[in-house]
PDB file of C-alpha atoms in Angstrom:
ATOM      1  CA  MET A   1      -0.078  29.526   3.378  1.00  0.00           C
ATOM      2  CA  ARG A   2      -1.763  31.293   0.483  1.00  0.00           C
ATOM      3  CA  HIS A   3      -0.103  31.392  -2.929  1.00  0.00           C
ATOM      4  CA  ARG A   4      -1.084  33.340  -6.012  1.00  0.00           C
ATOM      5  CA  GLN A   5       0.580  33.436  -9.412  1.00  0.00           C
ATOM      6  CA  LEU A   6       1.663  36.897 -10.584  1.00  0.00           C
ATOM      7  CA  GLY A   7       2.580  35.784 -14.061  1.00  0.00           C
ATOM      8  CA  PRO A   8       4.993  33.377 -15.746  1.00  0.00           C
ATOM      9  CA  GLY A   9       7.858  32.587 -13.413  1.00  0.00           C
ATOM     10  CA  TRP A  10       6.598  34.426 -10.323  1.00  0.00           C
ATOM     11  CA  LEU A  11       5.041  33.021  -7.173  1.00  0.00           C
ATOM     12  CA  LYS A  12       3.596  35.225  -4.425  1.00  0.00           C
ATOM     13  CA  ASP A  13       2.785  34.073  -0.921  1.00  0.00           C
ATOM     14  CA  ASP A  14       2.153  35.606   2.494  1.00  0.00           C
ATOM     15  CA  ILE A  15       5.833  36.291   3.150  1.00  0.00           C
ATOM     16  CA  GLY A  16       7.068  37.547  -0.215  1.00  0.00           C
ATOM     17  CA  TRP A  17       7.982  36.584  -3.770  1.00  0.00           C
ATOM     18  CA  ALA A  18       9.889  33.707  -5.290  1.00  0.00           C
ATOM     19  CA  HIS A  19      11.322  33.542  -8.797  1.00  0.00           C
ATOM     20  CA  LEU A  20      10.732  30.300 -10.636  1.00  0.00           C
ATOM     21  CA  PRO A  21      11.380  29.436 -14.263  1.00  0.00           C
ATOM     22  CA  GLU A  22       8.520  28.661 -16.590  1.00  0.00           C
ATOM     23  CA  LEU A  23       8.219  25.001 -15.690  1.00  0.00           C
ATOM     24  CA  PRO A  24       6.445  22.258 -17.582  1.00  0.00           C
ATOM     25  CA  ALA A  25       3.139  21.419 -15.948  1.00  0.00           C
ATOM     26  CA  ILE A  26       4.323  17.874 -15.208  1.00  0.00           C
ATOM     27  CA  VAL A  27       7.225  19.214 -13.122  1.00  0.00           C
ATOM     28  CA  ILE A  28       5.013  21.533 -11.106  1.00  0.00           C
ATOM     29  CA  SER A  29       2.497  18.749 -10.521  1.00  0.00           C
ATOM     30  CA  LYS A  30       5.220  16.363  -9.411  1.00  0.00           C
ATOM     31  CA  HIS A  31       6.458  18.743  -6.716  1.00  0.00           C
ATOM     32  CA  ARG A  32       3.180  20.357  -5.674  1.00  0.00           C
ATOM     33  CA  SER A  33       3.002  18.355  -2.457  1.00  0.00           C
ATOM     34  CA  LEU A  34       6.487  19.351  -1.282  1.00  0.00           C
ATOM     35  CA  ASN A  35       6.874  21.464   1.790  1.00  0.00           C
ATOM     36  CA  LEU A  36       8.782  24.323   0.167  1.00  0.00           C
ATOM     37  CA  LEU A  37       9.953  25.819   3.430  1.00  0.00           C
ATOM     38  CA  GLN A  38      12.568  23.414   4.744  1.00  0.00           C
ATOM     39  CA  PRO A  39      15.412  25.431   6.277  1.00  0.00           C
ATOM     40  CA  HIS A  40      16.961  22.291   7.768  1.00  0.00           C
ATOM     41  CA  LEU A  41      17.921  21.164   4.273  1.00  0.00           C
ATOM     42  CA  ILE A  42      20.362  24.046   3.928  1.00  0.00           C
ATOM     43  CA  SER A  43      22.443  22.857   6.852  1.00  0.00           C
ATOM     44  CA  ARG A  44      22.807  19.496   5.127  1.00  0.00           C
ATOM     45  CA  LEU A  45      24.260  20.982   1.979  1.00  0.00           C
ATOM     46  CA  PRO A  46      28.060  21.041   2.232  1.00  0.00           C
ATOM     47  CA  ILE A  47      29.897  24.121   1.102  1.00  0.00           C
ATOM     48  CA  PRO A  48      31.666  22.794  -2.014  1.00  0.00           C
ATOM     49  CA  THR A  49      35.377  22.711  -2.411  1.00  0.00           C
ATOM     50  CA  SER A  50      36.705  23.789  -5.768  1.00  0.00           C
ATOM     51  CA  VAL A  51      39.389  22.091  -7.778  1.00  0.00           C
ATOM     52  CA  PRO A  52      41.073  24.621 -10.078  1.00  0.00           C
ATOM     53  CA  ILE A  53      40.392  23.844 -13.714  1.00  0.00           C
ATOM     54  CA  SER A  54      42.577  25.288 -16.427  1.00  0.00           C
ATOM     55  CA  MET A  55      40.756  27.147 -19.177  1.00  0.00           C
ATOM     56  CA  SER A  56      43.270  25.611 -21.599  1.00  0.00           C
ATOM     57  CA  SER A  57      41.791  22.150 -21.180  1.00  0.00           C
ATOM     58  CA  SER A  58      39.664  21.344 -24.217  1.00  0.00           C
ATOM     59  CA  PRO A  59      37.195  18.480 -23.848  1.00  0.00           C
ATOM     60  CA  ALA A  60      34.832  17.736 -26.699  1.00  0.00           C
ATOM     61  CA  ALA A  61      32.219  20.401 -27.425  1.00  0.00           C
ATOM     62  CA  GLN A  62      28.967  19.890 -25.564  1.00  0.00           C
ATOM     63  CA  THR A  63      25.601  21.509 -24.968  1.00  0.00           C
ATOM     64  CA  VAL A  64      24.684  22.916 -21.564  1.00  0.00           C
ATOM     65  CA  ILE A  65      21.948  25.126 -20.171  1.00  0.00           C
ATOM     66  CA  GLU A  66      23.119  28.521 -18.907  1.00  0.00           C
ATOM     67  CA  HIS A  67      21.231  30.108 -15.998  1.00  0.00           C
ATOM     68  CA  ILE A  68      21.949  33.697 -14.947  1.00  0.00           C
ATOM     69  CA  VAL A  69      20.154  35.493 -12.116  1.00  0.00           C
ATOM     70  CA  LEU A  70      20.773  39.158 -11.282  1.00  0.00           C
ATOM     71  CA  PHE A  71      19.838  40.487  -7.846  1.00  0.00           C
ATOM     72  CA  LYS A  72      19.568  43.896  -6.203  1.00  0.00           C
ATOM     73  CA  LEU A  73      19.955  43.989  -2.435  1.00  0.00           C
ATOM     74  CA  LYS A  74      17.752  46.086  -0.194  1.00  0.00           C
ATOM     75  CA  ASP A  75      19.442  49.317   0.857  1.00  0.00           C
ATOM     76  CA  ASN A  76      19.218  48.340   4.532  1.00  0.00           C
ATOM     77  CA  ALA A  77      20.118  44.663   4.090  1.00  0.00           C
ATOM     78  CA  ASP A  78      21.881  43.188   7.127  1.00  0.00           C
ATOM     79  CA  PRO A  79      25.444  42.201   6.018  1.00  0.00           C
ATOM     80  CA  SER A  80      25.354  39.020   8.100  1.00  0.00           C
ATOM     81  CA  LYS A  81      22.097  37.970   6.436  1.00  0.00           C
ATOM     82  CA  VAL A  82      23.560  38.791   3.028  1.00  0.00           C
ATOM     83  CA  ASN A  83      26.539  36.546   3.735  1.00  0.00           C
ATOM     84  CA  ALA A  84      24.244  33.736   4.869  1.00  0.00           C
ATOM     85  CA  TRP A  85      22.193  34.094   1.674  1.00  0.00           C
ATOM     86  CA  VAL A  86      25.284  34.016  -0.566  1.00  0.00           C
ATOM     87  CA  ASP A  87      26.602  30.968   1.312  1.00  0.00           C
ATOM     88  CA  GLY A  88      23.223  29.287   0.904  1.00  0.00           C
ATOM     89  CA  LEU A  89      23.207  29.923  -2.844  1.00  0.00           C
ATOM     90  CA  ASN A  90      26.736  28.568  -3.269  1.00  0.00           C
ATOM     91  CA  ALA A  91      25.868  25.482  -1.226  1.00  0.00           C
ATOM     92  CA  LEU A  92      23.345  24.571  -3.938  1.00  0.00           C
ATOM     93  CA  SER A  93      26.291  23.597  -6.147  1.00  0.00           C
ATOM     94  CA  SER A  94      26.345  20.313  -4.213  1.00  0.00           C
ATOM     95  CA  LEU A  95      23.032  19.257  -5.779  1.00  0.00           C
ATOM     96  CA  ASP A  96      23.441  16.462  -8.327  1.00  0.00           C
ATOM     97  CA  LEU A  97      21.399  18.474 -10.830  1.00  0.00           C
ATOM     98  CA  THR A  98      23.980  21.249 -10.964  1.00  0.00           C
ATOM     99  CA  LEU A  99      27.064  21.060 -13.191  1.00  0.00           C
ATOM    100  CA  HIS A 100      28.407  24.399 -11.978  1.00  0.00           C
ATOM    101  CA  LEU A 101      27.174  27.160  -9.678  1.00  0.00           C
ATOM    102  CA  THR A 102      28.708  30.330  -8.328  1.00  0.00           C
ATOM    103  CA  ALA A 103      27.100  33.333  -6.650  1.00  0.00           C
ATOM    104  CA  GLY A 104      28.331  36.567  -5.117  1.00  0.00           C
ATOM    105  CA  PRO A 105      28.648  40.326  -5.516  1.00  0.00           C
ATOM    106  CA  LEU A 106      29.209  41.852  -8.936  1.00  0.00           C
ATOM    107  CA  PHE A 107      32.711  43.107  -9.659  1.00  0.00           C
ATOM    108  CA  ARG A 108      31.486  45.881 -11.948  1.00  0.00           C
ATOM    109  CA  ILE A 109      28.423  47.155 -13.804  1.00  0.00           C
ATOM    110  CA  ARG A 110      29.438  48.336 -17.257  1.00  0.00           C
ATOM    111  CA  SER A 111      25.947  49.110 -18.523  1.00  0.00           C
ATOM    112  CA  SER A 112      22.533  48.632 -16.912  1.00  0.00           C
ATOM    113  CA  PRO A 113      19.287  50.523 -16.312  1.00  0.00           C
ATOM    114  CA  PHE A 114      18.966  48.535 -13.075  1.00  0.00           C
ATOM    115  CA  ALA A 115      21.152  48.799  -9.966  1.00  0.00           C
ATOM    116  CA  PHE A 116      21.972  45.107  -9.593  1.00  0.00           C
ATOM    117  CA  THR A 117      24.439  44.115  -6.897  1.00  0.00           C
ATOM    118  CA  HIS A 118      24.815  40.311  -7.085  1.00  0.00           C
ATOM    119  CA  LEU A 119      24.864  37.522  -9.659  1.00  0.00           C
ATOM    120  CA  LEU A 120      24.284  33.774  -9.759  1.00  0.00           C
ATOM    121  CA  HIS A 121      25.657  31.726 -12.667  1.00  0.00           C
ATOM    122  CA  SER A 122      24.909  28.026 -12.982  1.00  0.00           C
ATOM    123  CA  ARG A 123      24.923  25.309 -15.644  1.00  0.00           C
ATOM    124  CA  TYR A 124      22.813  22.189 -16.236  1.00  0.00           C
ATOM    125  CA  LYS A 125      22.777  19.282 -18.652  1.00  0.00           C
ATOM    126  CA  THR A 126      19.192  19.814 -19.765  1.00  0.00           C
ATOM    127  CA  LYS A 127      16.204  22.135 -19.373  1.00  0.00           C
ATOM    128  CA  ASP A 128      14.556  19.437 -17.272  1.00  0.00           C
ATOM    129  CA  ASP A 129      17.484  19.516 -14.829  1.00  0.00           C
ATOM    130  CA  LEU A 130      17.146  23.295 -14.522  1.00  0.00           C
ATOM    131  CA  ALA A 131      13.407  22.931 -13.940  1.00  0.00           C
ATOM    132  CA  ALA A 132      13.995  20.279 -11.257  1.00  0.00           C
ATOM    133  CA  TYR A 133      16.631  22.480  -9.576  1.00  0.00           C
ATOM    134  CA  SER A 134      14.219  25.412  -9.494  1.00  0.00           C
ATOM    135  CA  VAL A 135      11.556  23.480  -7.573  1.00  0.00           C
ATOM    136  CA  HIS A 136      14.001  21.571  -5.398  1.00  0.00           C
ATOM    137  CA  PRO A 137      13.104  22.188  -1.740  1.00  0.00           C
ATOM    138  CA  ALA A 138      16.668  23.218  -0.890  1.00  0.00           C
ATOM    139  CA  HIS A 139      16.600  25.907  -3.596  1.00  0.00           C
ATOM    140  CA  ILE A 140      13.155  27.138  -2.571  1.00  0.00           C
ATOM    141  CA  SER A 141      14.290  27.317   1.046  1.00  0.00           C
ATOM    142  CA  VAL A 142      17.270  29.505   0.137  1.00  0.00           C
ATOM    143  CA  VAL A 143      15.046  31.798  -1.924  1.00  0.00           C
ATOM    144  CA  LYS A 144      12.350  32.193   0.710  1.00  0.00           C
ATOM    145  CA  ASP A 145      14.206  31.967   4.013  1.00  0.00           C
ATOM    146  CA  LEU A 146      17.465  33.678   3.070  1.00  0.00           C
ATOM    147  CA  GLY A 147      16.764  35.660  -0.094  1.00  0.00           C
ATOM    148  CA  HIS A 148      13.503  37.420   0.768  1.00  0.00           C
ATOM    149  CA  PRO A 149      14.866  39.310   3.791  1.00  0.00           C
ATOM    150  CA  VAL A 150      17.734  40.869   1.803  1.00  0.00           C
ATOM    151  CA  CYS A 151      16.713  41.041  -1.893  1.00  0.00           C
ATOM    152  CA  ASP A 152      14.769  43.931  -3.371  1.00  0.00           C
ATOM    153  CA  ASP A 153      14.785  42.987  -7.064  1.00  0.00           C
ATOM    154  CA  VAL A 154      15.612  40.013  -9.301  1.00  0.00           C
ATOM    155  CA  MET A 155      15.638  39.040 -12.970  1.00  0.00           C
ATOM    156  CA  ALA A 156      16.883  35.944 -14.772  1.00  0.00           C
ATOM    157  CA  VAL A 157      17.693  34.597 -18.218  1.00  0.00           C
ATOM    158  CA  ASP A 158      18.236  31.047 -19.439  1.00  0.00           C
ATOM    159  CA  TRP A 159      19.665  29.887 -22.739  1.00  0.00           C
ATOM    160  CA  VAL A 160      20.978  26.810 -24.514  1.00  0.00           C
ATOM    161  CA  ALA A 161      24.751  26.945 -24.965  1.00  0.00           C
ATOM    162  CA  ASP A 162      25.606  24.835 -27.989  1.00  0.00           C
ATOM    163  CA  GLY A 163      29.165  23.833 -28.729  1.00  0.00           C
ATOM    164  CA  LEU A 164      30.622  24.692 -25.326  1.00  0.00           C
ATOM    165  CA  THR A 165      34.334  23.935 -25.209  1.00  0.00           C
ATOM    166  CA  GLY A 166      36.568  24.049 -22.177  1.00  0.00           C
ATOM    167  CA  PRO A 167      35.551  23.270 -18.602  1.00  0.00           C
ATOM    168  CA  VAL A 168      31.926  23.363 -17.529  1.00  0.00           C
ATOM    169  CA  GLY A 169      32.969  24.233 -13.976  1.00  0.00           C
ATOM    170  CA  LEU A 170      34.886  27.482 -13.472  1.00  0.00           C
ATOM    171  CA  SER A 171      37.832  27.847 -11.135  1.00  0.00           C
ATOM    172  CA  PRO A 172      38.154  30.613  -8.517  1.00  0.00           C
ATOM    173  CA  GLY A 173      39.466  33.812 -10.050  1.00  0.00           C
ATOM    174  CA  SER A 174      37.728  33.264 -13.389  1.00  0.00           C
ATOM    175  CA  ALA A 175      36.118  36.472 -14.657  1.00  0.00           C
ATOM    176  CA  ILE A 176      32.723  36.394 -16.357  1.00  0.00           C
ATOM    177  CA  ARG A 177      31.199  39.128 -18.492  1.00  0.00           C
ATOM    178  CA  VAL A 178      27.446  38.716 -18.860  1.00  0.00           C
ATOM    179  CA  THR A 179      25.641  40.654 -21.583  1.00  0.00           C
ATOM    180  CA  VAL A 180      21.847  40.676 -21.819  1.00  0.00           C
ATOM    181  CA  LEU A 181      20.115  42.419 -24.716  1.00  0.00           C
ATOM    182  CA  LYS A 182      16.591  43.765 -25.107  1.00  0.00           C
ATOM    183  CA  LEU A 183      15.768  44.166 -28.785  1.00  0.00           C
ATOM    184  CA  LYS A 184      13.375  46.675 -30.311  1.00  0.00           C
ATOM    185  CA  GLU A 185       9.884  45.230 -30.533  1.00  0.00           C
ATOM    186  CA  GLU A 186       9.463  45.818 -34.263  1.00  0.00           C
ATOM    187  CA  LEU A 187      12.476  43.732 -35.232  1.00  0.00           C
ATOM    188  CA  GLU A 188      11.918  40.816 -37.581  1.00  0.00           C
ATOM    189  CA  GLU A 189      13.332  37.360 -36.940  1.00  0.00           C
ATOM    190  CA  ALA A 190      16.084  37.956 -39.508  1.00  0.00           C
ATOM    191  CA  ALA A 191      17.389  40.896 -37.474  1.00  0.00           C
ATOM    192  CA  LYS A 192      17.355  38.814 -34.293  1.00  0.00           C
ATOM    193  CA  GLY A 193      19.374  36.166 -36.084  1.00  0.00           C
ATOM    194  CA  GLU A 194      21.880  38.782 -37.178  1.00  0.00           C
ATOM    195  CA  VAL A 195      22.366  39.948 -33.584  1.00  0.00           C
ATOM    196  CA  LEU A 196      23.014  36.372 -32.488  1.00  0.00           C
ATOM    197  CA  GLU A 197      25.514  35.848 -35.307  1.00  0.00           C
ATOM    198  CA  VAL A 198      27.406  39.037 -34.424  1.00  0.00           C
ATOM    199  CA  ILE A 199      27.768  38.061 -30.771  1.00  0.00           C
ATOM    200  CA  GLU A 200      28.701  34.488 -31.675  1.00  0.00           C
ATOM    201  CA  GLY A 201      31.462  36.017 -33.798  1.00  0.00           C
ATOM    202  CA  VAL A 202      33.273  36.782 -30.547  1.00  0.00           C
ATOM    203  CA  LYS A 203      34.290  33.115 -30.487  1.00  0.00           C
ATOM    204  CA  GLY A 204      36.248  33.424 -33.688  1.00  0.00           C
ATOM    205  CA  LYS A 205      37.862  36.707 -32.696  1.00  0.00           C
ATOM    206  CA  SER A 206      38.923  35.585 -29.234  1.00  0.00           C
ATOM    207  CA  GLY A 207      40.578  32.265 -30.072  1.00  0.00           C
ATOM    208  CA  GLU A 208      41.435  30.340 -26.913  1.00  0.00           C
ATOM    209  CA  LYS A 209      41.545  33.410 -24.688  1.00  0.00           C
ATOM    210  CA  VAL A 210      37.965  33.056 -23.561  1.00  0.00           C
ATOM    211  CA  GLN A 211      35.008  30.697 -23.372  1.00  0.00           C
ATOM    212  CA  VAL A 212      31.915  32.142 -25.025  1.00  0.00           C
ATOM    213  CA  THR A 213      28.286  31.050 -24.944  1.00  0.00           C
ATOM    214  CA  VAL A 214      25.363  32.911 -26.470  1.00  0.00           C
ATOM    215  CA  GLY A 215      21.710  32.134 -27.027  1.00  0.00           C
ATOM    216  CA  GLU A 216      18.099  33.250 -26.992  1.00  0.00           C
ATOM    217  CA  ASN A 217      16.425  33.383 -23.596  1.00  0.00           C
ATOM    218  CA  PHE A 218      13.825  30.620 -23.203  1.00  0.00           C
ATOM    219  CA  SER A 219      12.300  31.986 -19.955  1.00  0.00           C
ATOM    220  CA  PRO A 220      10.837  35.304 -21.157  1.00  0.00           C
ATOM    221  CA  GLY A 221       8.468  35.677 -18.221  1.00  0.00           C
ATOM    222  CA  ARG A 222      11.356  36.426 -15.858  1.00  0.00           C
ATOM    223  CA  ALA A 223      13.524  38.600 -18.093  1.00  0.00           C
ATOM    224  CA  ARG A 224      11.621  41.885 -18.586  1.00  0.00           C
ATOM    225  CA  GLY A 225      11.777  41.644 -22.355  1.00  0.00           C
ATOM    226  CA  TYR A 226      15.512  40.843 -22.556  1.00  0.00           C
ATOM    227  CA  SER A 227      15.760  38.097 -25.136  1.00  0.00           C
ATOM    228  CA  ILE A 228      19.426  37.458 -25.988  1.00  0.00           C
ATOM    229  CA  ALA A 229      22.224  36.713 -23.538  1.00  0.00           C
ATOM    230  CA  SER A 230      25.887  35.825 -23.608  1.00  0.00           C
ATOM    231  CA  ALA A 231      28.530  34.832 -21.095  1.00  0.00           C
ATOM    232  CA  VAL A 232      32.216  35.371 -21.827  1.00  0.00           C
ATOM    233  CA  VAL A 233      34.521  33.584 -19.379  1.00  0.00           C
ATOM    234  CA  PHE A 234      38.133  34.714 -18.953  1.00  0.00           C
ATOM    235  CA  LYS A 235      40.905  33.050 -16.964  1.00  0.00           C
ATOM    236  CA  GLY A 236      40.978  36.132 -14.770  1.00  0.00           C
ATOM    237  CA  LEU A 237      40.619  39.894 -14.585  1.00  0.00           C
ATOM    238  CA  LYS A 238      43.973  40.410 -16.297  1.00  0.00           C
ATOM    239  CA  GLU A 239      42.763  38.599 -19.399  1.00  0.00           C
ATOM    240  CA  MET A 240      39.477  40.510 -19.312  1.00  0.00           C
ATOM    241  CA  GLU A 241      41.311  43.830 -19.178  1.00  0.00           C
ATOM    242  CA  GLU A 242      43.555  42.813 -22.080  1.00  0.00           C
ATOM    243  CA  VAL A 243      40.516  42.162 -24.256  1.00  0.00           C
ATOM    244  CA  ASP A 244      38.999  45.460 -23.156  1.00  0.00           C
ATOM    245  CA  SER A 245      42.132  47.285 -24.254  1.00  0.00           C
ATOM    246  CA  GLU A 246      41.741  45.769 -27.704  1.00  0.00           C
ATOM    247  CA  GLU A 247      38.080  46.876 -27.673  1.00  0.00           C
ATOM    248  CA  GLU A 248      37.206  43.781 -29.687  1.00  0.00           C
ATOM    249  CA  LEU A 249      34.310  42.629 -27.560  1.00  0.00           C
ATOM    250  CA  ALA A 250      33.047  46.153 -27.043  1.00  0.00           C
ATOM    251  CA  LYS A 251      32.805  46.732 -30.783  1.00  0.00           C
ATOM    252  CA  LEU A 252      31.040  43.460 -31.409  1.00  0.00           C
ATOM    253  CA  GLU A 253      28.579  43.875 -28.558  1.00  0.00           C
ATOM    254  CA  LYS A 254      27.778  47.535 -29.138  1.00  0.00           C
ATOM    255  CA  ASP A 255      28.594  49.138 -32.486  1.00  0.00           C
ATOM    256  CA  LYS A 256      27.386  46.400 -34.828  1.00  0.00           C
ATOM    257  CA  VAL A 257      24.115  45.719 -33.033  1.00  0.00           C
ATOM    258  CA  ARG A 258      23.285  49.069 -31.427  1.00  0.00           C
ATOM    259  CA  GLU A 259      20.644  49.971 -34.030  1.00  0.00           C
ATOM    260  CA  TYR A 260      18.673  46.874 -33.019  1.00  0.00           C
ATOM    261  CA  LEU A 261      18.814  47.453 -29.271  1.00  0.00           C
ATOM    262  CA  ASP A 262      16.260  48.914 -26.921  1.00  0.00           C
ATOM    263  CA  SER A 263      18.384  48.267 -23.815  1.00  0.00           C
ATOM    264  CA  MET A 264      21.530  46.435 -22.763  1.00  0.00           C
ATOM    265  CA  ILE A 265      22.882  45.049 -19.490  1.00  0.00           C
ATOM    266  CA  VAL A 266      26.615  44.305 -19.207  1.00  0.00           C
ATOM    267  CA  VAL A 267      28.074  43.188 -15.870  1.00  0.00           C
ATOM    268  CA  ASP A 268      31.364  41.652 -14.758  1.00  0.00           C
ATOM    269  CA  TYR A 269      31.694  39.015 -12.055  1.00  0.00           C
ATOM    270  CA  VAL A 270      34.657  37.181 -10.549  1.00  0.00           C
ATOM    271  CA  VAL A 271      34.309  33.624  -9.222  1.00  0.00           C
ATOM    272  CA  SER A 272      35.230  33.696  -5.535  1.00  0.00           C
ATOM    273  CA  PRO A 273      36.910  30.865  -3.622  1.00  0.00           C
ATOM    274  CA  PRO A 274      34.437  28.629  -1.766  1.00  0.00           C
TER     275      PRO A 274
END
């Protein structure tokens, strides 16, 4: 099978594309000999069961790696193949590398120049764990064998979430608002820092209602110029709607940083039962 690199984070072969993070050379070298097409591995991955975790639990603050992937399905995608792909993605939560993983259709697009339909959200202890997950044969098999036939477009962002409090794993029914910002090219570093500070201010405004992480994307080759991302996790849609009625997050994410923005993506997602 022939492979050619399209740019950072993209791999092209005879049957389609695959999205990979910008991996250290040592990781790529280590896995170069793997047979990346191993569909039989998917059948060995158990569909995980979820134990509800209360957002009120407050373990010590920790640092995790956030990984968000946004997908657009093909207009003529076979629903049965879509379901198999989503099941395959969720089965990857059984990998030891993964602290948390959920994937499924978006609940709502609030703002986006792209017609995304699905989202994957996962968490890892370190960048190395994310890199190892990305080249894991089970992950590659899902991407190639199940994702290629149904997906038309994909983008991803990764960031370091410092000071995460609350559960790393999210219980079914949790609602996630993902915001991804593309800043104007002429902005200086000081302006970028101000944008980050404004979004991080959501933590102080929200109290214990939500779990907030924000950071600068460290995989620019896969993000189309979007450089800052945040994930706000609510107990459920009710709590998300209550915050919307107060317009607190909307003001912080839009009014105070709008002059710095070239484009913004805001999507809502609800964690489905396994």
